[in-house]
Backbone as numpy.savetxt, mean C-alpha at the origin, in Angstrom:
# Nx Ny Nz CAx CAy CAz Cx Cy Cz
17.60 -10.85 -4.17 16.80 -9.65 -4.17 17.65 -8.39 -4.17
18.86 -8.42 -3.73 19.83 -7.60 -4.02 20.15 -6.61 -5.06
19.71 -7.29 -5.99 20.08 -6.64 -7.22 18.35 -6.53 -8.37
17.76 -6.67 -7.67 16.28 -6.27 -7.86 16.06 -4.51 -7.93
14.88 -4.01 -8.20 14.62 -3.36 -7.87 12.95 -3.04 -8.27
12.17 -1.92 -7.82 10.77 -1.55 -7.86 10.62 -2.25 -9.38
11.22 -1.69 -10.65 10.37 -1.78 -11.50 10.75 -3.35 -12.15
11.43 -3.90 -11.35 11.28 -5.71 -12.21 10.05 -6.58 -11.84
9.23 -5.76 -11.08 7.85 -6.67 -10.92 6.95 -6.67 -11.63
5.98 -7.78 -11.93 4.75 -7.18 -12.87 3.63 -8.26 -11.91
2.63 -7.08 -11.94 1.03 -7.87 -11.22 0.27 -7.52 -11.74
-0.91 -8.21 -11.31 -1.34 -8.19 -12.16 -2.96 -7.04 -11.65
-3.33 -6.29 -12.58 -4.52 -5.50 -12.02 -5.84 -5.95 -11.76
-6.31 -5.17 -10.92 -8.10 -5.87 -10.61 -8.58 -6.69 -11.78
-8.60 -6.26 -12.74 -8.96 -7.02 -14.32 -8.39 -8.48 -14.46
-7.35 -8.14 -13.38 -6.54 -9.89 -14.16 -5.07 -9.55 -15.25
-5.39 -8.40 -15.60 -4.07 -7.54 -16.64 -2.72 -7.43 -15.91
-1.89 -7.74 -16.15 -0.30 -7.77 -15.66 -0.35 -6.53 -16.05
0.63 -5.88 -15.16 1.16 -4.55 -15.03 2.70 -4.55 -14.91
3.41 -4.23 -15.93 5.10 -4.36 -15.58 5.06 -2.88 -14.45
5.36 -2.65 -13.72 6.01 -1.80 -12.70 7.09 -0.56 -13.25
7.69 -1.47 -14.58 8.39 -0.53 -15.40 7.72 0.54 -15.72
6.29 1.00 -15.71 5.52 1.96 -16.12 5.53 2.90 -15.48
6.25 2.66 -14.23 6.31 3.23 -13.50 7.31 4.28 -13.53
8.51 3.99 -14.34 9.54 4.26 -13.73 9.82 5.81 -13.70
10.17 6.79 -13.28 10.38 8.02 -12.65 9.37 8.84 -12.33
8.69 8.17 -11.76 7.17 8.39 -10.77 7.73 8.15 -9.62
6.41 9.44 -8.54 7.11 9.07 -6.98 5.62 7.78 -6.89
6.12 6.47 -6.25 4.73 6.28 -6.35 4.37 5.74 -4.62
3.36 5.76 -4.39 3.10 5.29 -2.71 2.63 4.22 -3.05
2.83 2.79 -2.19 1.81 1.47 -2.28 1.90 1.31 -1.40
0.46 0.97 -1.28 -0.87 0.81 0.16 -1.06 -0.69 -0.22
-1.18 -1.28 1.18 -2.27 -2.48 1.06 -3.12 -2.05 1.66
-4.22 -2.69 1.23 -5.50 -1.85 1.95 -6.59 -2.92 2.04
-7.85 -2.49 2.93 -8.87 -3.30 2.87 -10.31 -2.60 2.63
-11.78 -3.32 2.27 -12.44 -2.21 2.14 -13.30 -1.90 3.38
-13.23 -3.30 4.14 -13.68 -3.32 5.37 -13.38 -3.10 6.89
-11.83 -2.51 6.58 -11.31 -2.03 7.58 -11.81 -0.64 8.40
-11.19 -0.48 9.65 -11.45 1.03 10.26 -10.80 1.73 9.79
-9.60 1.77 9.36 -8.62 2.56 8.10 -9.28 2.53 6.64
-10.62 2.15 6.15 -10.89 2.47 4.71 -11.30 3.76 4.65
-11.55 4.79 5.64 -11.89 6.43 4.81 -10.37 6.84 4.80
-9.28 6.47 4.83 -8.03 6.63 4.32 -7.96 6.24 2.54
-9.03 5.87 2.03 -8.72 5.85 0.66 -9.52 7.52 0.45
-10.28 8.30 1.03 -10.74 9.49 0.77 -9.22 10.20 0.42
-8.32 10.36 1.94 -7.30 11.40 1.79 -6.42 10.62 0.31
-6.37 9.22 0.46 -5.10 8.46 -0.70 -5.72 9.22 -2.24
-6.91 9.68 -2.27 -7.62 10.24 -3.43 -7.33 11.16 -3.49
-7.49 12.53 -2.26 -7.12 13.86 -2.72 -5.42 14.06 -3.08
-5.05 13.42 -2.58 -3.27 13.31 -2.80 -3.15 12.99 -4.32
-3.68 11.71 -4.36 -3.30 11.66 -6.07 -3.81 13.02 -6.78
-5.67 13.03 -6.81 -5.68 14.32 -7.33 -4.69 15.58 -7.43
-4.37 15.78 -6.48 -3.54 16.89 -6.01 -1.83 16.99 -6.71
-1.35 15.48 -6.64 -0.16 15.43 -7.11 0.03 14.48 -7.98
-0.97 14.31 -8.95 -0.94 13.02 -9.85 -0.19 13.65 -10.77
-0.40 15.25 -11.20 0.32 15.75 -12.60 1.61 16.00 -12.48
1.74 15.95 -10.90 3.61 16.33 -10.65 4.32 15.22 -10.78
3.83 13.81 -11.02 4.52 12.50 -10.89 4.05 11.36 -9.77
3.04 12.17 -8.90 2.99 11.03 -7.89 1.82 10.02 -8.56
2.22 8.26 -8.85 1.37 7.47 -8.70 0.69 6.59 -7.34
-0.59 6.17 -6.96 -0.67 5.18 -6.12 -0.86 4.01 -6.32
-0.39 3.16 -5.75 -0.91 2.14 -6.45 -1.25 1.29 -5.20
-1.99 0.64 -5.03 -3.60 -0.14 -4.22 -3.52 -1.68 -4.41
-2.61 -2.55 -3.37 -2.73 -3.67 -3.33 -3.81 -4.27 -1.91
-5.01 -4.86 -2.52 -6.37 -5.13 -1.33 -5.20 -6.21 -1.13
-5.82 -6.51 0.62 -5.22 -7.92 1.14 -6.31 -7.91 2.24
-6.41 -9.49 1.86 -7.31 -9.97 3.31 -6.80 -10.71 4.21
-5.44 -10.30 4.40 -4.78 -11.31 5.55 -5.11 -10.67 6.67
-5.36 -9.67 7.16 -5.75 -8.76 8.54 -7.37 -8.92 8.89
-7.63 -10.22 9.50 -9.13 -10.36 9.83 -10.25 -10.15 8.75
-9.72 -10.66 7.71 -10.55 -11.46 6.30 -11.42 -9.54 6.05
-10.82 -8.76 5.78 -11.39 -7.56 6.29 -11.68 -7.31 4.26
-11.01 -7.51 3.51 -10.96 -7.19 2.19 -11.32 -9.03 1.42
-12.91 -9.04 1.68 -13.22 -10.68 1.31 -14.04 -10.29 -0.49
-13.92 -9.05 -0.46 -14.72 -9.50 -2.17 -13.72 -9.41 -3.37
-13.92 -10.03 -4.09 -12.89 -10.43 -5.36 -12.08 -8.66 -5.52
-11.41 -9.38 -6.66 -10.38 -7.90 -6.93 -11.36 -6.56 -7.30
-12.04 -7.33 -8.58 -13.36 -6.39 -9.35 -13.88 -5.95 -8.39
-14.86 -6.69 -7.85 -15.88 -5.50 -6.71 -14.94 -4.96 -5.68
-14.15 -5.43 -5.46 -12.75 -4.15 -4.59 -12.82 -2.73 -5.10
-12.19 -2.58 -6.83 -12.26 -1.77 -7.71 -13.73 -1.31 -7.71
-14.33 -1.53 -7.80 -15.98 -1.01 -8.23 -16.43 -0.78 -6.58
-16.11 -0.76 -5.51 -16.77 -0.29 -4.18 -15.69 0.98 -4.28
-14.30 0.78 -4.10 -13.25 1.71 -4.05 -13.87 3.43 -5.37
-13.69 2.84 -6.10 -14.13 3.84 -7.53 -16.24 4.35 -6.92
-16.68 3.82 -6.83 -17.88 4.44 -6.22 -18.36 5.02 -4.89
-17.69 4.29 -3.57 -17.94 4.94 -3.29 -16.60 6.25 -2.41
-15.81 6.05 -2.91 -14.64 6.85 -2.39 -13.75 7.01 -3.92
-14.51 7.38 -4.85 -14.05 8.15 -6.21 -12.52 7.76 -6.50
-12.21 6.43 -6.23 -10.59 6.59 -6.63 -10.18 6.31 -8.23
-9.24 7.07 -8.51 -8.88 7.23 -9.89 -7.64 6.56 -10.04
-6.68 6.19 -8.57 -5.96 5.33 -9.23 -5.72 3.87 -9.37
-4.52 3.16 -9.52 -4.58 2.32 -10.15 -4.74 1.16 -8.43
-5.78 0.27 -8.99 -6.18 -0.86 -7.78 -5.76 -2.64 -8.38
-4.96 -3.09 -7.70 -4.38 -4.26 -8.47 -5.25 -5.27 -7.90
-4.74 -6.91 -8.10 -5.25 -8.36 -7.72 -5.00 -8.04 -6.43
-6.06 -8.99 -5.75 -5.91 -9.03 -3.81 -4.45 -10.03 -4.14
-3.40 -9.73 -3.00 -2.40 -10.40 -2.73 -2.53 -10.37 -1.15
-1.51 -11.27 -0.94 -0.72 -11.39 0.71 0.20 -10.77 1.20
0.35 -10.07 1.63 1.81 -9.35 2.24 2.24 -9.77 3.24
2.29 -10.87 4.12 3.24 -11.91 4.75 3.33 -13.17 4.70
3.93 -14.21 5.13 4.09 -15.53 4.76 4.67 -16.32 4.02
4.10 -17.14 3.49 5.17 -18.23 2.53 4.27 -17.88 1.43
3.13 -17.18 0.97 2.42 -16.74 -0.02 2.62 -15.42 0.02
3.16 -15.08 0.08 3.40 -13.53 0.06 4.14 -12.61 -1.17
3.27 -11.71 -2.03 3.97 -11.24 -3.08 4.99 -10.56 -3.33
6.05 -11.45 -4.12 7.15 -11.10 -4.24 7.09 -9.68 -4.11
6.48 -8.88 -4.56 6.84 -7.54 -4.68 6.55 -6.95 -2.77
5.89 -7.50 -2.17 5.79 -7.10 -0.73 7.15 -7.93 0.23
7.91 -8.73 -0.35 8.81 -9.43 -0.18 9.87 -8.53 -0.11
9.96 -7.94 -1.33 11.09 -6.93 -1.63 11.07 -5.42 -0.89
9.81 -5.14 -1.00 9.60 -4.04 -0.19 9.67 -3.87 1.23
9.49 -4.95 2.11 9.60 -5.48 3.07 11.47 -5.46 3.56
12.06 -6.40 2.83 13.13 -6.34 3.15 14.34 -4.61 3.32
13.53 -4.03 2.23 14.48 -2.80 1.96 13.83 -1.72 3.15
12.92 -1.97 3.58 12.08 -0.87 4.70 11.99 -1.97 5.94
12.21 -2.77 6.64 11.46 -3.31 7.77 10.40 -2.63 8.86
10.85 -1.57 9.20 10.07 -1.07 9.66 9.50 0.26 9.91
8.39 0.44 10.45 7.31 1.02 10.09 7.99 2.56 10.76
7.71 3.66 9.96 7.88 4.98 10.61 6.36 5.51 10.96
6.86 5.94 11.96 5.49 7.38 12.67 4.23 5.88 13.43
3.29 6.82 13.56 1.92 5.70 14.33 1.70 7.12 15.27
0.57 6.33 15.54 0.02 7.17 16.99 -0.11 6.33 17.75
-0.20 6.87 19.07 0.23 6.02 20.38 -1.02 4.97 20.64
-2.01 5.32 20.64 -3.07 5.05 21.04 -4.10 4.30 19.58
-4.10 4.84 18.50 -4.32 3.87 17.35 -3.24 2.89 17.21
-2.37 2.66 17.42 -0.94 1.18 17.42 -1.37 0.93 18.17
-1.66 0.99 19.52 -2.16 -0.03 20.46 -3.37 -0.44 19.95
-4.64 -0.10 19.56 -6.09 -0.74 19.06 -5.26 -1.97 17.89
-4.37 -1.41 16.84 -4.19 -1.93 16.00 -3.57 -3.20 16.60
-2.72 -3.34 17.63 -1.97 -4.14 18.20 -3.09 -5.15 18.63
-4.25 -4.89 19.43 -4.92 -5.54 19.81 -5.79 -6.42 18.78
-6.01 -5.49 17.63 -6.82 -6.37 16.92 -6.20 -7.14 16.19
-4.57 -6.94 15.99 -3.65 -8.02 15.28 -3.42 -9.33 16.43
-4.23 -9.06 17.77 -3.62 -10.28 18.65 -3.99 -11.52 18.46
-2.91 -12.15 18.38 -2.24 -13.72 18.05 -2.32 -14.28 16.63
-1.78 -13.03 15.74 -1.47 -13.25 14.35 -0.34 -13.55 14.57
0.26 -14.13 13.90 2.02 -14.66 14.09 2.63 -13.92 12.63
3.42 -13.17 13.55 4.37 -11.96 12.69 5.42 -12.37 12.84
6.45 -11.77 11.92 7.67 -12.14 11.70 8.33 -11.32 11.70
9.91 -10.15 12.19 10.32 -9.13 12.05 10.11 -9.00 10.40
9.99 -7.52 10.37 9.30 -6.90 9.53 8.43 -6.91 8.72
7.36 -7.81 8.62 6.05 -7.90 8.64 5.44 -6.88 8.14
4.11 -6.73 7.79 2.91 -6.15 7.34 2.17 -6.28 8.91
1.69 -5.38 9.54 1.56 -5.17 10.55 0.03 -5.36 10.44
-0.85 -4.40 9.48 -2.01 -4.06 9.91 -2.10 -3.60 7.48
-3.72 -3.43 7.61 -4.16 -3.23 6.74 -3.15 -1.04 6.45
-3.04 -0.70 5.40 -3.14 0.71 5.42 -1.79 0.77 5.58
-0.09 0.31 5.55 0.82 0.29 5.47 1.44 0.71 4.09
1.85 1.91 4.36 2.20 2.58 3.26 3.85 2.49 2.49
4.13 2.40 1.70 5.53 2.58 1.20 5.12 3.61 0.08
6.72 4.44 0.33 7.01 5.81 -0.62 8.13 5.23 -1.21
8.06 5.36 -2.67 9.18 5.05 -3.34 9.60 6.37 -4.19
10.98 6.58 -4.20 11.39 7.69 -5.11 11.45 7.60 -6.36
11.64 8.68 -6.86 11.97 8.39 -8.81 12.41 7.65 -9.31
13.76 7.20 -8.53 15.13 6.23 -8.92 14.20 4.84 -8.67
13.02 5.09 -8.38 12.27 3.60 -7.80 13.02 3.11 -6.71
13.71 3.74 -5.40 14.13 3.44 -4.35 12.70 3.29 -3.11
13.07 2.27 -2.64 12.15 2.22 -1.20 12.51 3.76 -0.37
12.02 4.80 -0.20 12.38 5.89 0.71 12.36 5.77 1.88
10.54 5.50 2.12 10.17 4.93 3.59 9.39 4.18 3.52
8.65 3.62 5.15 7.78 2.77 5.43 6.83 3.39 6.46
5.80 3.51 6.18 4.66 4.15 7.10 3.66 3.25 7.57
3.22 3.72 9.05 2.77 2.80 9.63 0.89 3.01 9.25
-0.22 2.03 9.34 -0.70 1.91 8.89 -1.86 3.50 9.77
-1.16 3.25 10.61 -2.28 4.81 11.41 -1.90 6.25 11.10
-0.76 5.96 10.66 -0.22 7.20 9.40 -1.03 7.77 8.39
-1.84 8.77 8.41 -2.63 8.92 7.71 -2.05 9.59 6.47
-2.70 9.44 4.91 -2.22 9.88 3.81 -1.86 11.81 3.92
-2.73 12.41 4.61 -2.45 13.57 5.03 -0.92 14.09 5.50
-0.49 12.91 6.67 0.66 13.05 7.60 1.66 12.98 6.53
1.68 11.95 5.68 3.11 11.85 4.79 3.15 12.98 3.69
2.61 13.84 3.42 2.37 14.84 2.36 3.13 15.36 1.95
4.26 16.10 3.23 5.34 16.30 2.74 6.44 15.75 2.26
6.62 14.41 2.90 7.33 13.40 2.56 7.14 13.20 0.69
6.30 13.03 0.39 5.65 13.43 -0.71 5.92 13.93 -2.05
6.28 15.62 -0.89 6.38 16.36 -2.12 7.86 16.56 -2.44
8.50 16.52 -1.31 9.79 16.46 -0.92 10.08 15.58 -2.23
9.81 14.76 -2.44 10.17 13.30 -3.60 9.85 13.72 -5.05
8.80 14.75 -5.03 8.36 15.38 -6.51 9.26 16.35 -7.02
């Protein structure tokens, strides 16, 4: 994985369509795993005004659902995309549900994982709820903690940071623009 980087992955989108990552390349882009049934889903509101806001300067998002955090994201990829796009207007790009820990876990959360382990910022008191409702999931150092775990990648397609899932899209903004 060493000699990897952001854009040698390709997944595939809500549709089922592979996406080379190369499309990416000198875009700042953020990737979220997310759920639609989580207490973190009106975080796709702010993940919306951000793109709006900085989609023409370079920033992409890109939206991997996972239902490994209390089966919270259980409808196929499509109606993911079609609840996400109706009722929280998102315009960007929403891929296949994957896993982000384990022995099934997508390579591309594999890689991202390794180059960030762990999580910057949280609030004191949402990490603890989150803590509780992750109790007696079996984690592994550096792990996918919770649904809403953000990664910022730079132009060069470098991992920048890792944000924790109570990090709201608001909080990293500057982080953001800083990268644009």
């Amino acid at each position: 994985m060493d000699n990897m980087n952001i854009y040698d992955f390709t997944l595939n989108d809500a549709q089922g369509d592979p996406v080379s990552l190369s499309v990416y390349r000198g875009k700042v882009l953020l990737i979220v795993n997310t759920a639609t049934r989580c207490g973190l889903t009106p975080q796709y509101t702010a993940l919306q005004q951000l793109y709006e806001r900085y989609n023409g300067q370079g920033l992409e998002i890109l939206d991997f659902p996972c239902n490994q955090f209390r089966g919270q994201a259980p409808e196929s990829s499509r109606e993911i995309a079609s609840v996400c796009q109706t009722k929280f207007g998102t315009a960007f790009k929403i891929f296949d549900k994957i896993d982000v820990n384990g022995a099934s876990a997508s390579p591309l959360y594999a890689y991202l994982k390794a180059q960030q382990p762990q999580d910057r910022g949280g609030h004191m008191l949402k990490e603890a709820v989150l803590r509780l409702a992750a109790w007696g999931s079996k984690h592994q150092a550096g792990d996918i903690r919770w649904n809403f775990t953000k990664f910022l990648i730079n132009r060069q397609g470098e991992v920048a940071a890792r944000f924790a899932p109570s990090v709201t899209p608001e909080e990293i903004e500057n982080d953001i623009k800083k990268l644009l």
